[in-house]
CSV table of C-alpha atoms and ligand atoms in Angstrom, one decimal:
chain,number,residue,atom,x,y,z
A,710,MET,CA,-41.4,-31.9,2.0
A,711,ARG,CA,-38.1,-31.5,0.2
A,712,ILE,CA,-39.6,-29.0,-2.2
A,713,VAL,CA,-41.0,-27.0,0.7
A,714,ILE,CA,-37.6,-26.9,2.4
A,715,VAL,CA,-35.8,-25.8,-0.8
A,716,PHE,CA,-38.5,-23.1,-1.2
A,717,LEU,CA,-38.0,-21.9,2.3
A,718,ILE,CA,-34.2,-21.8,2.0
A,719,ALA,CA,-34.6,-19.8,-1.2
A,720,LEU,CA,-37.0,-17.4,0.4
A,721,LEU,CA,-34.8,-17.0,3.4
A,722,SER,CA,-31.7,-16.3,1.4
A,723,LYS,CA,-33.6,-13.9,-0.8
A,724,THR,CA,-34.9,-11.9,2.2
A,725,MET,CA,-31.4,-12.0,3.9
A,726,TYR,CA,-29.9,-10.7,0.7
A,727,ALA,CA,-32.5,-8.0,0.4
A,728,GLN,CA,-31.9,-7.0,3.9
A,729,ASP,CA,-28.1,-6.8,3.5
A,730,PHE,CA,-28.1,-4.8,0.4
A,731,ASN,CA,-30.4,-2.0,-0.7
A,732,TYR,CA,-31.7,-1.8,-4.2
A,733,GLU,CA,-34.5,0.7,-3.6
A,734,GLU,CA,-34.0,4.3,-4.3
A,735,ASP,CA,-36.4,5.5,-1.7
A,736,LYS,CA,-34.4,3.6,1.0
A,737,VAL,CA,-31.1,5.2,0.2
A,738,GLY,CA,-31.6,7.8,3.0
A,739,THR,CA,-29.7,11.0,3.4
A,740,TYR,CA,-26.0,11.5,3.5
A,741,GLU,CA,-23.6,14.3,3.5
A,742,LEU,CA,-20.5,14.2,1.3
A,743,PRO,CA,-17.2,15.5,2.7
A,744,GLU,CA,-16.4,19.0,1.3
A,745,LEU,CA,-14.1,18.8,-1.7
A,746,LEU,CA,-13.0,22.4,-1.6
A,747,ILE,CA,-12.4,23.0,2.1
A,748,THR,CA,-9.2,21.9,3.7
A,749,LEU,CA,-9.0,19.8,6.9
A,750,ASN,CA,-8.3,23.0,8.9
A,751,GLY,CA,-11.2,24.8,7.3
A,752,LYS,CA,-9.5,26.9,4.6
A,753,LYS,CA,-11.6,27.5,1.4
A,754,VAL,CA,-10.1,26.4,-1.9
A,755,LYS,CA,-10.7,29.3,-4.3
A,756,ASN,CA,-8.6,28.6,-7.3
A,757,LYS,CA,-6.4,26.2,-9.1
A,758,ALA,CA,-3.3,27.2,-7.0
A,759,ASP,CA,-5.2,26.6,-3.7
A,760,TRP,CA,-6.2,23.2,-5.0
A,761,GLU,CA,-2.8,22.2,-6.1
A,762,ASN,CA,-0.8,23.7,-3.2
A,763,MET,CA,-3.2,23.0,-0.3
A,764,ARG,CA,-5.9,20.6,-0.9
A,765,ARG,CA,-4.9,18.0,-3.6
A,766,GLU,CA,-2.0,16.6,-1.6
A,767,GLU,CA,-4.2,16.4,1.5
A,768,VAL,CA,-6.9,14.5,-0.4
A,769,ILE,CA,-4.6,12.1,-2.0
A,770,GLY,CA,-2.9,11.5,1.3
A,771,LEU,CA,-6.3,10.6,2.8
A,772,PHE,CA,-7.0,8.1,0.1
A,773,GLN,CA,-3.6,6.6,0.6
A,774,GLU,CA,-3.9,6.3,4.3
A,775,HIS,CA,-7.5,5.1,4.6
A,776,ILE,CA,-8.3,3.2,1.4
A,777,TYR,CA,-5.7,2.2,-1.2
A,778,GLY,CA,-2.2,2.7,0.2
A,779,LYS,CA,0.5,4.8,-1.4
A,780,VAL,CA,1.8,3.3,-4.7
A,781,PRO,CA,5.6,3.0,-4.3
A,782,THR,CA,7.7,4.7,-7.0
A,783,ASP,CA,11.2,3.6,-6.1
A,784,PHE,CA,13.0,0.6,-7.4
A,785,ASP,CA,16.6,-0.3,-8.4
A,786,ARG,CA,16.2,-1.0,-12.1
A,787,ILE,CA,13.7,-1.6,-14.8
A,788,GLU,CA,14.3,-3.5,-18.0
A,789,PHE,CA,12.3,-3.9,-21.2
A,790,HIS,CA,12.7,-7.0,-23.3
A,791,VAL,CA,10.8,-7.5,-26.5
A,792,ILE,CA,10.2,-11.3,-26.5
A,793,GLN,CA,8.0,-11.5,-29.6
A,794,GLU,CA,7.5,-9.3,-32.6
A,795,ASP,CA,5.3,-9.5,-35.7
A,796,PRO,CA,5.4,-6.5,-38.1
A,797,SER,CA,2.4,-7.7,-40.0
A,798,ALA,CA,0.0,-8.9,-37.3
A,799,MET,CA,-3.8,-8.6,-37.9
A,800,ASN,CA,-3.3,-9.3,-41.6
A,801,GLY,CA,-0.7,-6.6,-42.0
A,802,ASP,CA,-2.8,-3.9,-40.2
A,803,ALA,CA,-0.7,-3.8,-37.0
A,804,TYR,CA,2.7,-4.3,-35.5
A,805,LEU,CA,2.7,-6.7,-32.6
A,806,LYS,CA,5.2,-6.5,-29.8
A,807,GLU,CA,5.2,-8.6,-26.6
A,808,ILE,CA,7.4,-7.0,-24.0
A,809,ASN,CA,8.5,-8.3,-20.6
A,810,ILE,CA,8.8,-5.4,-18.2
A,811,SER,CA,11.1,-6.5,-15.4
A,812,VAL,CA,11.5,-4.5,-12.2
A,813,PHE,CA,14.2,-5.1,-9.6
A,814,ARG,CA,14.4,-4.0,-6.0
A,815,ASN,CA,16.4,-5.4,-3.0
A,816,ASN,CA,17.4,-8.6,-4.9
A,817,ALA,CA,13.8,-9.4,-5.9
A,818,SER,CA,12.2,-8.9,-9.3
A,819,VAL,CA,8.8,-9.1,-10.9
A,820,SER,CA,7.9,-9.2,-14.6
A,821,ILE,CA,4.8,-7.7,-16.2
A,822,HIS,CA,4.0,-9.1,-19.6
A,823,LEU,CA,2.7,-6.4,-22.0
A,824,ILE,CA,0.9,-7.1,-25.3
A,825,LEU,CA,1.0,-4.1,-27.6
A,826,PHE,CA,-0.4,-3.6,-31.1
A,827,THR,CA,0.3,-0.4,-33.0
A,828,PRO,CA,-1.5,0.6,-36.3
A,829,ASN,CA,0.7,0.2,-39.4
A,830,HIS,CA,-1.3,2.9,-41.3
A,831,LYS,CA,0.0,5.6,-38.9
A,832,LYS,CA,3.5,7.0,-39.5
A,833,ASN,CA,4.0,9.1,-36.3
A,834,ALA,CA,3.9,8.1,-32.7
A,835,VAL,CA,0.3,7.2,-31.8
A,836,PRO,CA,-1.9,7.6,-28.7
A,837,ALA,CA,-2.7,4.3,-26.9
A,838,PHE,CA,-5.4,2.6,-24.9
A,839,LEU,CA,-4.0,0.5,-22.1
A,840,LEU,CA,-6.3,-2.1,-20.5
A,841,ILE,CA,-5.7,-3.4,-17.0
A,842,ASN,CA,-6.9,-6.9,-17.7
A,843,ASN,CA,-8.7,-8.6,-14.7
A,844,ARG,CA,-10.2,-11.3,-16.9
A,845,SER,CA,-8.8,-14.3,-18.8
A,846,VAL,CA,-5.7,-13.7,-20.8
A,847,ARG,CA,-7.6,-15.2,-23.8
A,848,ASN,CA,-9.3,-11.8,-24.1
A,849,THR,CA,-6.0,-10.2,-25.2
A,850,SER,CA,-4.7,-13.0,-27.4
A,851,PRO,CA,-1.7,-11.8,-29.3
A,852,SER,CA,-2.2,-14.4,-32.1
A,853,ARG,CA,-5.9,-13.2,-32.4
A,854,ASP,CA,-7.1,-16.8,-32.3
A,855,THR,CA,-9.7,-15.4,-29.9
A,856,ILE,CA,-11.5,-12.2,-30.7
A,857,SER,CA,-13.3,-10.6,-27.7
A,858,ASP,CA,-15.4,-7.5,-27.2
A,859,PHE,CA,-13.6,-7.1,-23.9
A,860,TRP,CA,-10.5,-5.9,-25.8
A,861,PRO,CA,-11.6,-5.3,-29.4
A,862,ALA,CA,-8.0,-4.7,-30.7
A,863,GLU,CA,-8.9,-4.7,-34.4
A,864,LYS,CA,-11.4,-1.9,-33.9
A,865,ILE,CA,-9.0,0.2,-31.9
A,866,ILE,CA,-6.3,-0.3,-34.6
A,867,GLN,CA,-8.7,0.8,-37.3
A,868,ALA,CA,-9.4,3.9,-35.3
A,869,GLY,CA,-5.7,4.8,-35.4
A,870,TYR,CA,-4.7,4.0,-31.9
A,871,ALA,CA,-2.3,1.6,-30.3
A,872,ILE,CA,-3.8,-0.9,-27.9
A,873,ALA,CA,-2.1,-2.6,-25.0
A,874,SER,CA,-2.9,-4.8,-22.1
A,875,PHE,CA,-1.3,-6.6,-19.1
A,876,GLN,CA,-2.7,-9.2,-16.7
A,877,VAL,CA,-3.4,-8.1,-13.1
A,878,ASN,CA,-2.1,-11.4,-11.8
A,879,ASP,CA,1.4,-10.5,-13.0
A,880,ALA,CA,1.5,-7.7,-10.5
A,881,ALA,CA,-0.7,-9.3,-7.7
A,882,PRO,CA,-2.7,-12.5,-8.0
A,883,ASP,CA,-6.4,-11.6,-7.4
A,884,ASN,CA,-6.7,-13.9,-4.4
A,885,LYS,CA,-6.7,-13.2,-0.7
A,886,GLY,CA,-4.2,-16.0,0.0
A,887,THR,CA,-1.7,-15.2,-2.7
A,888,PHE,CA,-1.9,-11.5,-3.6
A,889,GLN,CA,1.5,-11.0,-2.0
A,890,ASN,CA,3.2,-13.1,-4.7
A,891,GLY,CA,3.8,-10.4,-7.2
A,892,MET,CA,5.3,-6.9,-6.9
A,893,LEU,CA,4.9,-7.0,-3.1
A,894,HIS,CA,7.9,-9.3,-3.1
A,895,LEU,CA,9.8,-6.1,-4.0
A,896,TYR,CA,8.2,-4.1,-1.1
A,897,PRO,CA,7.6,-6.7,1.7
A,898,GLU,CA,7.7,-3.9,4.3
A,899,LEU,CA,4.3,-2.7,3.0
A,900,LEU,CA,2.7,-6.0,4.1
A,901,ASP,CA,3.2,-5.0,7.7
A,902,LYS,CA,1.6,-1.6,7.4
A,903,ASP,CA,-2.0,-0.8,8.0
A,904,ASP,CA,-1.9,1.7,5.2
A,905,GLY,CA,0.2,-0.5,2.8
A,906,ILE,CA,-1.1,-1.1,-0.7
A,907,LYS,CA,-2.7,-4.5,-1.5
A,908,ALA,CA,-3.8,-5.8,-4.9
A,909,ILE,CA,-5.6,-2.7,-6.3
A,910,GLY,CA,-2.5,-0.6,-5.5
A,911,ALA,CA,-0.2,-3.3,-7.0
A,912,TRP,CA,-2.2,-3.2,-10.3
A,913,ALA,CA,-2.0,0.6,-10.3
A,914,TRP,CA,1.8,0.2,-9.8
A,915,ALA,CA,2.0,-2.1,-12.8
A,916,ALA,CA,0.1,0.4,-15.0
A,917,SER,CA,2.7,3.0,-14.1
A,918,ARG,CA,5.6,0.6,-15.1
A,919,VAL,CA,3.9,0.1,-18.5
A,920,MET,CA,3.9,3.9,-18.7
A,921,ASP,CA,7.6,3.8,-18.0
A,922,TYR,CA,7.9,1.5,-21.1
A,923,PHE,CA,5.7,3.8,-23.3
A,924,GLU,CA,8.0,6.7,-22.5
A,925,LYS,CA,10.8,4.7,-24.1
A,926,ASP,CA,8.9,3.4,-27.2
A,927,ASP,CA,9.1,5.8,-30.2
A,928,ALA,CA,6.0,4.3,-31.7
A,929,ILE,CA,3.9,5.5,-28.8
A,930,ASN,CA,2.9,9.1,-27.9
A,931,ALA,CA,3.3,8.7,-24.1
A,932,GLU,CA,1.5,12.0,-23.4
A,933,LYS,CA,-1.7,10.5,-24.9
A,934,ILE,CA,-2.3,7.3,-23.0
A,935,ALA,CA,-5.9,6.4,-22.1
A,936,LEU,CA,-5.9,4.0,-19.1
A,937,ILE,CA,-8.9,1.8,-18.9
A,938,GLY,CA,-10.2,-0.8,-16.5
A,939,HIS,CA,-13.3,-2.8,-16.0
A,940,SER,CA,-14.9,-3.3,-12.6
A,941,ARG,CA,-12.1,-4.1,-10.1
A,942,GLY,CA,-9.8,-3.1,-13.0
A,943,GLY,CA,-11.7,0.2,-13.1
A,944,LYS,CA,-11.0,0.8,-9.4
A,945,ALA,CA,-7.3,0.3,-10.2
A,946,ALA,CA,-7.4,2.5,-13.2
A,947,LEU,CA,-8.9,5.4,-11.2
A,948,TRP,CA,-6.3,5.0,-8.4
A,949,ALA,CA,-3.5,4.7,-11.0
A,950,ALA,CA,-4.5,7.9,-12.7
A,951,ALA,CA,-4.9,9.7,-9.4
A,952,GLU,CA,-1.4,8.7,-8.3
A,953,ASP,CA,0.3,9.0,-11.7
A,954,ALA,CA,-0.4,12.2,-13.6
A,955,ARG,CA,1.3,10.8,-16.8
A,956,PHE,CA,-2.0,9.1,-17.7
A,957,GLY,CA,-3.7,11.5,-20.0
A,958,ILE,CA,-7.2,10.0,-19.8
A,959,CYS,CA,-8.8,7.6,-17.4
A,960,ILE,CA,-11.8,5.4,-18.3
A,961,ALA,CA,-13.5,3.4,-15.5
A,962,ASN,CA,-16.0,0.9,-16.7
A,963,ASN,CA,-18.6,-0.4,-14.3
A,964,SER,CA,-16.2,0.3,-11.4
A,965,GLY,CA,-18.8,0.4,-8.7
A,966,ASN,CA,-18.0,0.3,-5.0
A,967,THR,CA,-14.6,2.0,-4.0
A,968,GLY,CA,-14.3,2.8,-7.7
A,969,ALA,CA,-16.5,5.6,-9.0
A,970,ALA,CA,-19.6,5.0,-6.8
A,971,LEU,CA,-20.2,7.1,-3.8
A,972,SER,CA,-19.6,5.0,-0.7
A,973,ARG,CA,-22.1,7.0,1.5
A,974,ARG,CA,-24.9,6.2,-0.9
A,975,ASN,CA,-26.5,3.1,0.6
A,976,PHE,CA,-27.2,1.2,-2.7
A,977,GLY,CA,-25.8,-2.1,-3.9
A,978,GLU,CA,-22.4,-3.2,-2.8
A,979,THR,CA,-21.2,-1.8,0.6
A,980,VAL,CA,-17.7,-1.2,2.1
A,981,GLN,CA,-18.3,-3.9,4.6
A,982,ARG,CA,-19.1,-6.5,1.9
A,983,ILE,CA,-16.2,-5.5,-0.4
A,984,ASN,CA,-13.7,-5.7,2.5
A,985,THR,CA,-15.1,-9.0,3.6
A,986,LYS,CA,-15.2,-10.7,0.2
A,987,PHE,CA,-12.0,-9.1,-1.1
A,988,PRO,CA,-9.8,-8.3,2.0
A,989,HIS,CA,-6.8,-8.3,-0.4
A,990,TRP,CA,-7.9,-5.3,-2.5
A,991,PHE,CA,-7.6,-2.3,-0.1
A,992,ASN,CA,-5.4,-1.5,2.9
A,993,ASP,CA,-6.2,-2.6,6.4
A,994,ASN,CA,-7.2,0.8,7.6
A,995,TYR,CA,-10.2,0.6,5.2
A,996,LYS,CA,-11.7,-2.2,7.3
A,997,LYS,CA,-12.4,0.3,10.0
A,998,TYR,CA,-15.1,1.8,7.8
A,999,ASN,CA,-17.2,-1.4,7.5
A,1000,ASN,CA,-20.8,-0.2,8.1
A,1001,LYS,CA,-19.3,3.2,9.0
A,1002,GLU,CA,-19.1,4.9,5.6
A,1003,SER,CA,-20.1,8.3,7.1
A,1004,LEU,CA,-16.9,8.4,9.0
A,1005,LEU,CA,-14.7,8.2,5.9
A,1006,PRO,CA,-12.7,11.4,5.5
A,1007,VAL,CA,-13.3,11.1,1.7
A,1008,ASP,CA,-15.8,9.9,-0.7
A,1009,GLN,CA,-15.3,8.7,-4.3
A,1010,HIS,CA,-16.2,12.1,-6.0
A,1011,MET,CA,-12.9,13.2,-4.5
A,1012,LEU,CA,-11.0,10.4,-6.2
A,1013,ILE,CA,-12.3,11.5,-9.6
A,1014,ALA,CA,-11.4,15.1,-8.7
A,1015,LEU,CA,-7.8,14.1,-8.1
A,1016,ILE,CA,-7.5,13.3,-11.8
A,1017,ALA,CA,-8.5,16.9,-12.9
A,1018,PRO,CA,-7.9,18.5,-15.2
A,1019,ARG,CA,-7.4,15.3,-17.2
A,1020,PRO,CA,-10.5,13.8,-18.8
A,1021,VAL,CA,-12.3,11.0,-17.0
A,1022,TYR,CA,-15.0,8.8,-18.5
A,1023,ILE,CA,-17.3,6.8,-16.1
A,1024,THR,CA,-19.7,4.1,-17.3
A,1025,SER,CA,-22.5,2.1,-15.7
A,1026,ALA,CA,-25.0,-0.5,-17.0
A,1027,SER,CA,-28.8,-0.4,-16.4
A,1028,GLU,CA,-28.9,-3.9,-14.9
A,1029,ASP,CA,-25.7,-3.6,-12.9
A,1030,LEU,CA,-27.4,-2.3,-9.7
A,1031,TRP,CA,-24.7,-3.9,-7.6
A,1032,ALA,CA,-22.3,-1.2,-8.9
A,1033,ASP,CA,-24.8,1.6,-8.2
A,1034,PRO,CA,-25.1,3.4,-11.5
A,1035,LYS,CA,-26.6,6.5,-10.0
A,1036,GLY,CA,-24.0,6.6,-7.3
A,1037,MET,CA,-21.3,6.7,-10.0
A,1038,PHE,CA,-23.1,9.4,-11.9
A,1039,LEU,CA,-23.4,11.5,-8.7
A,1040,ALA,CA,-19.7,11.1,-7.9
A,1041,LEU,CA,-18.8,12.3,-11.3
A,1042,LYS,CA,-21.2,15.3,-10.9
A,1043,ASN,CA,-19.7,16.1,-7.5
A,1044,ALA,CA,-16.1,16.2,-9.0
A,1045,GLU,CA,-17.1,19.1,-11.3
A,1046,PRO,CA,-16.0,21.9,-8.9
A,1047,VAL,CA,-12.4,21.0,-9.3
A,1048,TYR,CA,-12.6,20.8,-13.1
A,1049,GLU,CA,-14.2,24.3,-12.9
A,1050,LEU,CA,-11.1,25.6,-11.1
A,1051,TYR,CA,-9.2,24.7,-14.4
A,1052,ASP,CA,-12.0,26.3,-16.5
A,1053,ARG,CA,-12.9,22.9,-17.8
A,1054,LYS,CA,-16.6,23.0,-18.1
A,1055,SER,CA,-18.4,19.6,-17.8
A,1056,THR,CA,-21.6,19.1,-19.8
A,1057,VAL,CA,-22.8,16.2,-17.7
A,1058,PRO,CA,-26.6,16.9,-17.2
A,1059,GLU,CA,-28.1,17.6,-13.8
A,1060,LYS,CA,-30.2,14.4,-13.9
A,1061,HIS,CA,-29.0,10.9,-14.4
A,1062,PRO,CA,-29.4,10.4,-18.2
A,1063,LYS,CA,-31.4,7.6,-19.8
A,1064,PRO,CA,-29.5,4.5,-21.1
A,1065,ASN,CA,-27.4,4.8,-24.3
A,1066,ARG,CA,-27.1,8.6,-24.3
A,1067,PRO,CA,-23.3,9.0,-24.0
A,1068,ILE,CA,-21.8,12.4,-22.9
A,1069,TYR,CA,-18.3,12.6,-24.4
A,1070,ARG,CA,-17.8,16.2,-25.5
A,1071,SER,CA,-16.8,17.1,-21.9
A,1072,PRO,CA,-13.8,16.6,-19.7
A,1073,LEU,CA,-16.1,14.5,-17.5
A,1074,GLY,CA,-17.8,11.9,-19.7
A,1075,TYR,CA,-20.5,9.3,-18.8
A,1076,HIS,CA,-22.8,6.7,-20.2
A,1077,ILE,CA,-25.2,4.2,-18.7
A,1078,ARG,CA,-25.5,1.3,-21.2
A,1079,GLU,CA,-28.6,-0.9,-21.5
A,1080,GLY,CA,-27.7,-4.3,-20.1
A,1081,GLU,CA,-25.6,-6.1,-17.5
A,1082,HIS,CA,-22.2,-5.8,-15.8
A,1083,ASN,CA,-19.6,-6.1,-18.7
A,1084,LEU,CA,-17.2,-4.3,-21.0
A,1085,THR,CA,-18.7,-4.4,-24.4
A,1086,GLU,CA,-18.2,-3.2,-28.0
A,1087,TYR,CA,-20.8,-0.5,-27.3
A,1088,ASP,CA,-18.6,0.8,-24.4
A,1089,TRP,CA,-15.5,0.8,-26.5
A,1090,THR,CA,-17.3,2.7,-29.3
A,1091,GLN,CA,-18.0,5.5,-26.8
A,1092,PHE,CA,-14.4,5.4,-25.5
A,1093,ILE,CA,-13.1,6.0,-28.9
A,1094,LYS,CA,-15.3,9.0,-29.4
A,1095,PHE,CA,-14.2,10.4,-26.0
A,1096,VAL,CA,-10.6,9.9,-26.8
A,1097,ASP,CA,-11.0,11.3,-30.3
A,1098,PHE,CA,-12.5,14.4,-28.9
A,1099,HIS,CA,-9.8,15.0,-26.3
A,1100,PHE,CA,-6.7,13.7,-28.0
B,881,GTR,C1,-17.7,-8.1,-7.7
B,881,GTR,C2,-17.3,-7.1,-6.8
B,881,GTR,C3,-17.3,-5.7,-7.5
B,881,GTR,C4,-16.7,-5.8,-8.8
B,881,GTR,C5,-16.8,-7.1,-9.6
B,881,GTR,C6,-15.8,-7.3,-10.7
B,881,GTR,O1,-17.8,-9.3,-7.2
B,881,GTR,O2,-18.2,-7.1,-5.7
B,881,GTR,O3,-16.8,-4.7,-6.6
B,881,GTR,O4,-15.4,-5.3,-8.8
B,881,GTR,O5,-16.7,-8.1,-8.7
B,881,GTR,O6,-14.6,-7.0,-10.6
B,881,GTR,O7,-16.3,-7.8,-11.7
C-alpha cells in the first residue's frame, strides 16, 4: 500500500512538473521577438549613430523599467583598503591582494571584499577576469587551501591574466527575506519603487565598484576587464555590462532565464517560475509578465545587443535544459544586427552547434558543453581563448 502511494505521488509530481515546464522542442510553439532595430515610435535604425542616439537608450530604459531596475551610480565616497597582501602567493607565481571596497552614502556604508591575484611574470598592467561569485567563498580561497574549477586562479595566472572575485552576498544577500541588507541600505528609496533594483541589480552595482577600484590599481589594465558570472551570476554579469560600458568583455555562463535565454521561447524555466522562486532578483514590475512573456517590450537578445560592440560570450550545457541552451543560442544570433552596425561580423553559425565546438574568433562567442549546469575547467579554457583573441 505504502509503495503504491509513494509511486502515485512520484508519478503525480512528475506529470505536474512536466505540465508546468516544457522540455520538448516541438511544443515550443511560435513567438515573435520585439524588433531590435525599430524604435517605439516606428523609426528604423539604419546605422550606428541611429542605434546610439535613438534606440539604445530606449532599450536600456525598457530593461530598467520592466525587469532589472536602474543601477544607481551616485554615492558620497568610495574607499579602497588593502587588508592583506602576499607578493609571492601561488608559490611565487602571483601577487595577492585582498581589498575592502567601502562605499558611503547618506550616513550608510557597505563593503565589498575583493580577492585579486596578478601574475608576477608580467611586468606591465594586465587584463583581468572578474568573477561575480554566487557560490561558496571556498571557491575563491586566497590561501589556495581549496582549489576549484569554478575559479581556476592558477590557470588564469599562467595564461598571463589577473583574476579577481567578490561574493554576491556582500552586495545583496541571495535571499528573499534579507536581500535588502547590503548596498540597498545606501539606497533605501529604491525599495519602495516598482522599478527599483533588487539583488541582480545590486550585484551588478558591486561589479561596477570593483571596476572603480581597477581604475586606480596600476597593476591592472582597466580597459581590458572580462566580467564573468555563472547562472544567476551570469544574469548579473550581462546586466552589469549593459549598464556599465567600462567592462570590455562579458561572459555569461549557463545564465538561462532572464539571462541570455529568450523569454518568449517556452522551454525550461519561465518568467512566472523565476519571479515566484526568486522574487528578490528582479524589480516588481517584472511580476506583471508572469505567464505573459509575449507582452514584454523586450526580449533577451536585446540585452546582449546593449553590450555591442564589446565582445560577449554565452555558454550552455547539453544537460542543462532548465536554462534552455537553444534559447540562449537564438538570443545571441538575434543580437547580431547591432554588432553589424559596428561592422563587427559574428561567425556564430545559423544552426545550434553540436556540444564542445566553441566559437571564439567572433565578437559574439558561444559554446554548448557536454554535461550539466556548472562552471568548469572546460568553460574557462574557452574563455581564455576568447579573451586572448579579443584583448
Ligand atoms: C536556479 C534558477 C536559475 C539559475 C540557477 C543558478 O534555481 O532557477 O535561473 O539561476 O538557479 O543560479 O544556479
